[in-house]
Each structure stands twice: as C-alpha cells, then as structure tokens.
CSV table of C-alpha atoms in Angstrom, one decimal:
chain,number,residue,atom,x,y,z
A,216,UNK,CA,-15.0,-6.1,-2.5
A,217,UNK,CA,-14.8,-4.4,0.9
A,218,UNK,CA,-14.1,-0.7,0.6
A,219,UNK,CA,-12.4,1.8,2.7
A,220,UNK,CA,-13.5,5.3,1.8
A,221,UNK,CA,-11.2,8.2,2.6
A,222,UNK,CA,-12.2,11.8,2.7
A,223,UNK,CA,-11.4,14.2,1.5
A,224,UNK,CA,-9.7,12.9,-1.7
A,225,UNK,CA,-7.7,16.1,-2.1
A,226,UNK,CA,-6.7,18.8,0.4
A,227,UNK,CA,-4.6,21.9,-0.2
A,228,UNK,CA,-3.9,24.0,2.9
A,229,UNK,CA,-1.5,26.7,4.1
A,230,UNK,CA,1.4,26.0,6.4
A,231,UNK,CA,0.3,26.2,10.0
A,232,UNK,CA,-3.3,25.0,9.5
A,233,UNK,CA,-4.9,22.0,11.1
A,234,UNK,CA,-6.6,19.2,9.2
A,235,UNK,CA,-8.4,15.9,9.6
A,236,UNK,CA,-8.5,13.0,7.2
A,237,UNK,CA,-11.2,10.3,7.6
A,238,UNK,CA,-11.2,6.6,6.8
A,239,UNK,CA,-14.6,4.9,6.9
A,240,UNK,CA,-15.9,1.4,6.2
A,241,UNK,CA,-18.9,-0.8,7.0
A,242,UNK,CA,-16.5,-3.6,7.9
A,243,UNK,CA,-14.8,-4.4,11.2
A,244,UNK,CA,-11.0,-4.6,11.2
A,245,UNK,CA,-8.6,-6.3,13.6
A,246,UNK,CA,-6.2,-3.4,13.1
A,247,UNK,CA,-5.8,-0.3,11.0
A,248,UNK,CA,-2.7,1.2,9.6
A,249,UNK,CA,-1.8,4.6,8.1
A,250,UNK,CA,0.8,5.1,5.5
A,251,UNK,CA,2.3,8.1,3.8
A,252,UNK,CA,3.5,8.0,0.3
A,253,UNK,CA,5.7,10.7,-1.3
A,254,UNK,CA,6.0,11.2,-5.1
A,255,UNK,CA,8.0,8.4,-6.8
A,256,UNK,CA,8.2,6.3,-3.7
A,257,UNK,CA,6.4,3.5,-2.0
A,258,UNK,CA,4.1,4.0,1.0
A,259,UNK,CA,5.8,4.1,4.4
A,260,UNK,CA,4.0,2.9,7.5
A,261,UNK,CA,3.2,5.7,10.0
A,262,UNK,CA,1.2,3.9,12.7
A,263,UNK,CA,-0.9,0.8,13.5
A,264,UNK,CA,-3.9,1.1,15.8
A,265,UNK,CA,-5.4,-2.1,17.2
A,266,UNK,CA,-7.9,-1.4,20.0
A,267,UNK,CA,-11.3,0.3,19.5
A,268,UNK,CA,-11.1,3.9,20.7
A,269,UNK,CA,-7.3,3.8,20.7
A,270,UNK,CA,-5.5,7.1,20.1
A,271,UNK,CA,-1.8,7.3,19.1
A,272,UNK,CA,0.3,10.4,18.7
A,273,UNK,CA,3.3,10.8,16.5
A,274,UNK,CA,4.6,14.3,17.0
A,275,UNK,CA,2.0,16.6,15.3
A,276,UNK,CA,0.0,13.6,14.0
A,277,UNK,CA,-2.9,12.1,16.0
A,278,UNK,CA,-4.5,8.8,14.9
A,279,UNK,CA,-7.7,7.5,16.3
A,280,UNK,CA,-9.4,4.1,15.8
A,281,UNK,CA,-13.2,4.1,16.1
A,282,UNK,CA,-14.8,2.4,19.0
A,283,UNK,CA,-16.4,-0.2,16.7
A,284,UNK,CA,-13.1,-0.6,14.7
A,285,UNK,CA,-14.8,0.4,11.5
A,286,UNK,CA,-13.3,3.8,11.0
A,287,UNK,CA,-10.3,5.9,11.8
A,288,UNK,CA,-9.1,9.5,11.6
A,289,UNK,CA,-5.8,11.2,11.2
A,290,UNK,CA,-5.4,14.8,12.6
A,291,UNK,CA,-2.4,16.9,11.7
A,292,UNK,CA,-1.7,20.0,13.8
A,293,UNK,CA,0.1,23.0,12.4
A,294,UNK,CA,0.8,21.3,9.0
A,295,UNK,CA,4.2,21.8,7.4
A,296,UNK,CA,5.3,21.5,3.8
A,297,UNK,CA,7.0,18.3,4.7
A,298,UNK,CA,3.6,16.7,5.5
A,299,UNK,CA,2.8,16.9,1.8
A,300,UNK,CA,2.0,13.5,0.3
A,301,UNK,CA,-0.6,10.8,-0.2
A,302,UNK,CA,-2.1,9.4,3.0
A,303,UNK,CA,-3.4,5.9,2.8
A,304,UNK,CA,-5.4,3.9,5.5
A,305,UNK,CA,-5.4,0.1,5.4
A,306,UNK,CA,-7.6,-2.2,7.4
A,307,UNK,CA,-6.5,-5.7,8.4
A,308,UNK,CA,-8.9,-8.6,8.5
A,309,UNK,CA,-7.6,-12.0,9.8
A,310,UNK,CA,-9.4,-14.6,7.7
A,311,UNK,CA,-8.3,-18.1,8.7
A,312,UNK,CA,-4.6,-18.3,8.4
A,313,UNK,CA,-4.3,-15.2,6.3
A,314,UNK,CA,-4.2,-11.5,7.1
A,315,UNK,CA,-5.8,-9.4,4.4
A,316,UNK,CA,-5.0,-5.8,4.1
A,317,UNK,CA,-7.5,-3.6,2.4
A,318,UNK,CA,-6.3,-0.1,1.3
A,319,UNK,CA,-8.4,3.0,1.3
A,320,UNK,CA,-8.7,5.3,-1.8
A,321,UNK,CA,-6.2,7.8,-0.4
A,322,UNK,CA,-6.1,11.5,0.5
A,323,UNK,CA,-3.6,13.7,-1.4
A,324,UNK,CA,-2.4,16.5,0.9
A,325,UNK,CA,-0.6,19.6,-0.3
A,326,UNK,CA,0.8,22.0,2.3
A,327,UNK,CA,1.7,25.4,0.8
A,328,UNK,CA,4.5,27.4,2.5
B,50,UNK,CA,20.5,-2.0,5.7
B,51,UNK,CA,17.8,-4.4,4.6
B,52,UNK,CA,15.7,-3.2,1.7
B,53,UNK,CA,13.3,-4.1,-1.0
B,54,UNK,CA,14.2,-3.2,-4.6
B,55,UNK,CA,12.2,-3.2,-7.8
B,56,UNK,CA,13.3,-3.2,-11.4
B,57,UNK,CA,12.9,-1.7,-13.9
B,58,UNK,CA,11.6,1.5,-12.4
B,59,UNK,CA,10.1,2.6,-15.7
B,60,UNK,CA,9.2,0.5,-18.7
B,61,UNK,CA,7.3,1.1,-21.9
B,62,UNK,CA,6.1,-1.9,-23.8
B,63,UNK,CA,3.6,-2.8,-26.6
B,64,UNK,CA,0.3,-4.6,-26.3
B,65,UNK,CA,0.7,-8.4,-26.4
B,66,UNK,CA,4.3,-8.5,-25.2
B,67,UNK,CA,5.4,-10.5,-22.1
B,68,UNK,CA,6.8,-8.3,-19.3
B,69,UNK,CA,8.4,-9.3,-16.1
B,70,UNK,CA,8.9,-6.9,-13.1
B,71,UNK,CA,11.5,-8.0,-10.6
B,72,UNK,CA,11.2,-7.6,-6.8
B,73,UNK,CA,14.1,-8.5,-4.4
B,74,UNK,CA,14.1,-8.1,-0.7
B,75,UNK,CA,16.8,-8.6,1.8
B,76,UNK,CA,14.6,-8.4,4.9
B,77,UNK,CA,14.3,-12.2,4.9
B,78,UNK,CA,10.5,-11.8,5.1
B,79,UNK,CA,8.3,-14.8,4.4
B,80,UNK,CA,5.5,-12.7,3.0
B,81,UNK,CA,5.7,-10.9,-0.3
B,82,UNK,CA,3.0,-9.0,-2.2
B,83,UNK,CA,2.4,-7.3,-5.6
B,84,UNK,CA,0.0,-4.3,-5.8
B,85,UNK,CA,-1.0,-2.0,-8.5
B,86,UNK,CA,-1.8,1.7,-7.9
B,87,UNK,CA,-4.3,3.6,-10.0
B,88,UNK,CA,-5.9,6.9,-9.5
B,89,UNK,CA,-9.3,6.5,-7.8
B,90,UNK,CA,-8.6,2.8,-6.9
B,91,UNK,CA,-5.9,3.1,-4.3
B,92,UNK,CA,-3.7,0.0,-3.9
B,93,UNK,CA,-5.1,-3.3,-5.2
B,94,UNK,CA,-3.6,-6.7,-4.5
B,95,UNK,CA,-2.5,-8.7,-7.5
B,96,UNK,CA,-0.7,-11.8,-6.1
B,97,UNK,CA,0.9,-12.7,-2.8
B,98,UNK,CA,3.2,-15.4,-1.4
B,99,UNK,CA,3.6,-16.6,2.2
B,100,UNK,CA,6.8,-18.5,1.5
B,101,UNK,CA,8.9,-20.4,-1.1
B,102,UNK,CA,6.7,-22.2,-3.7
B,103,UNK,CA,3.6,-20.6,-2.2
B,104,UNK,CA,1.6,-18.2,-4.4
B,105,UNK,CA,-2.0,-16.9,-4.1
B,106,UNK,CA,-4.3,-14.8,-6.2
B,107,UNK,CA,-5.4,-11.3,-5.1
B,108,UNK,CA,-8.4,-9.3,-6.2
B,109,UNK,CA,-7.0,-8.3,-9.6
B,110,UNK,CA,-4.9,-11.3,-10.7
B,111,UNK,CA,-6.2,-11.9,-14.2
B,112,UNK,CA,-3.4,-11.5,-16.8
B,113,UNK,CA,-0.7,-11.7,-14.1
B,114,UNK,CA,1.4,-14.5,-12.7
B,115,UNK,CA,4.1,-14.9,-10.0
B,116,UNK,CA,6.5,-17.6,-8.9
B,117,UNK,CA,8.5,-17.9,-5.6
B,118,UNK,CA,11.6,-20.0,-6.0
B,119,UNK,CA,13.5,-18.4,-3.0
B,120,UNK,CA,12.8,-16.2,-0.1
B,121,UNK,CA,14.2,-13.0,-1.6
B,122,UNK,CA,12.5,-12.8,-5.0
B,123,UNK,CA,8.9,-12.6,-6.3
B,124,UNK,CA,8.9,-11.6,-10.0
B,125,UNK,CA,5.6,-10.5,-11.5
B,126,UNK,CA,4.9,-11.5,-15.1
B,127,UNK,CA,2.3,-10.0,-17.4
B,128,UNK,CA,1.8,-12.8,-19.9
B,129,UNK,CA,0.4,-10.6,-22.7
B,130,UNK,CA,0.4,-7.0,-21.8
B,131,UNK,CA,-2.8,-5.0,-22.3
B,132,UNK,CA,-3.4,-1.2,-22.1
B,133,UNK,CA,-5.5,-1.7,-19.0
B,134,UNK,CA,-2.3,-2.9,-17.3
B,135,UNK,CA,-0.7,0.5,-17.6
B,136,UNK,CA,-0.1,1.3,-13.9
B,137,UNK,CA,2.4,1.8,-11.1
B,138,UNK,CA,3.3,-1.5,-9.6
B,139,UNK,CA,4.5,-1.9,-6.0
B,140,UNK,CA,6.1,-4.9,-4.4
B,141,UNK,CA,6.0,-5.2,-0.6
B,142,UNK,CA,7.0,-7.6,2.1
B,143,UNK,CA,6.1,-8.3,5.7
B,144,UNK,CA,7.7,-10.5,8.4
B,145,UNK,CA,4.7,-12.5,9.5
B,146,UNK,CA,1.2,-13.6,8.6
B,147,UNK,CA,-0.4,-11.7,11.5
B,148,UNK,CA,1.9,-8.7,11.2
B,149,UNK,CA,0.2,-6.7,8.6
B,150,UNK,CA,2.8,-4.0,8.4
B,151,UNK,CA,4.1,-3.8,4.9
B,152,UNK,CA,7.5,-2.6,3.6
B,153,UNK,CA,7.2,-1.3,0.1
B,154,UNK,CA,9.6,-1.0,-2.8
B,155,UNK,CA,9.8,2.3,-4.8
B,156,UNK,CA,7.5,1.1,-7.5
B,157,UNK,CA,7.7,0.2,-11.2
B,158,UNK,CA,5.8,2.5,-13.7
B,159,UNK,CA,4.6,0.4,-16.6
B,160,UNK,CA,3.1,1.9,-19.8
B,161,UNK,CA,1.5,-0.4,-22.3
B,162,UNK,CA,1.0,1.2,-25.8
C-alpha cells in the first residue's frame, strides 16, 4: 500500500499564529488534493495542484506541490478558529483507465481564540 | 442543489447481522466510492463503481459488497458485521475517471457490538 504521511498529526495553536502542514510520499502523483473535514461532516475539497512546483493561494491558505510531485505543503497565515478541522491530502495516480486517490493520514488542527 | 446523502447517519448493530448503508447522489456522477475512516488510518477505499452495473474492490473490501443498479445509488452491505467494521463510512462521487475531485456525503457512523 502506498502511503501518504502527514505531519504533524495534531496541532493546537492560538488565533493569529502561522502553521505549515506537510504531506510526504515516496510515490509520484499526477495531482494532489487537499481536503478539510469538520466534525460530523464529510471532507470538502480545498484545492487541486497538478504541476510540480505549483503554488496556489486560497485567501490565507497557500498550497505547494513539490517539484518531483511526491510531496505537498499547506501553509496557513494568521490562523482563525474557523480553520479548525481535519486536513487531508490525497494523491492521484492514473493507472490504466482508473484514477486512484490515496489519502494521507490527516492533520487535526485546533485554533484557540 | 445537487447533493449526496447517506443513511442512516448512526447505526448500532450486533455481530453477525447484515447491515446496509445507503448512498444517494443527485449530481448525476458516473463514479461512486465507499470509504471507511478510522483514527490513524485516514480514509481507506472499500469499493467503487464507474457506472451502472460496474463494481470494483478497493483496498479493504473483505466483508463488504456493493451493487450499482442505477446512476444515483450505491448501497454498501456488510454481509455479517464484525466488531472490526465499527467505523465511520463515507460515500463519495466524482464526475469523471480522470477528475479525481470527490464530493462526500456526511458519513454513517456504524457500531458493531
């Protein structure tokens, strides 16, 4: 089984702090997605990165895809309590006619007011 | 608005009983997926379907089955529930094989006693 390791597993910070979540693998992916999941709900897609070295910004969130397309990072600037949730990365591999998504182990973020 | 709904949201059953979790989507997506989410394991793929009458095994398919008789529904059946199948189950759909973005339901929490 190909693994996507996320670090840290848990993160508790104060409102206004910055943070970075990492998603690492030894496999190459055709694209990589980030999802956020709130308690009692399903994950919701935040962004998809496709090109090695690509950087995407979504308000205070910055996503980067590694040059070799094996890893990714999510940076949050000036975190707010509304950012609290479980962040999941998912790498996509196209194998024949199928597109396999492999999910990371998740990072649980708590932002204290 | 299009959506994906799961039922029941919570279920408690006994070891050995058959359980069916329903998933219904109004996105008209061809692809549907069932995942289970457990602490420390992230999201693991149980079964998936790329269209009517198509079903495929995921990485943790033992003890589970699915059927796809129409575009909208992909029910998940646990033939003989085991305590190891206590988990939160998520159904998801996506519009195309090469579009890996998933739209998730709100989850079904299953407890097997």
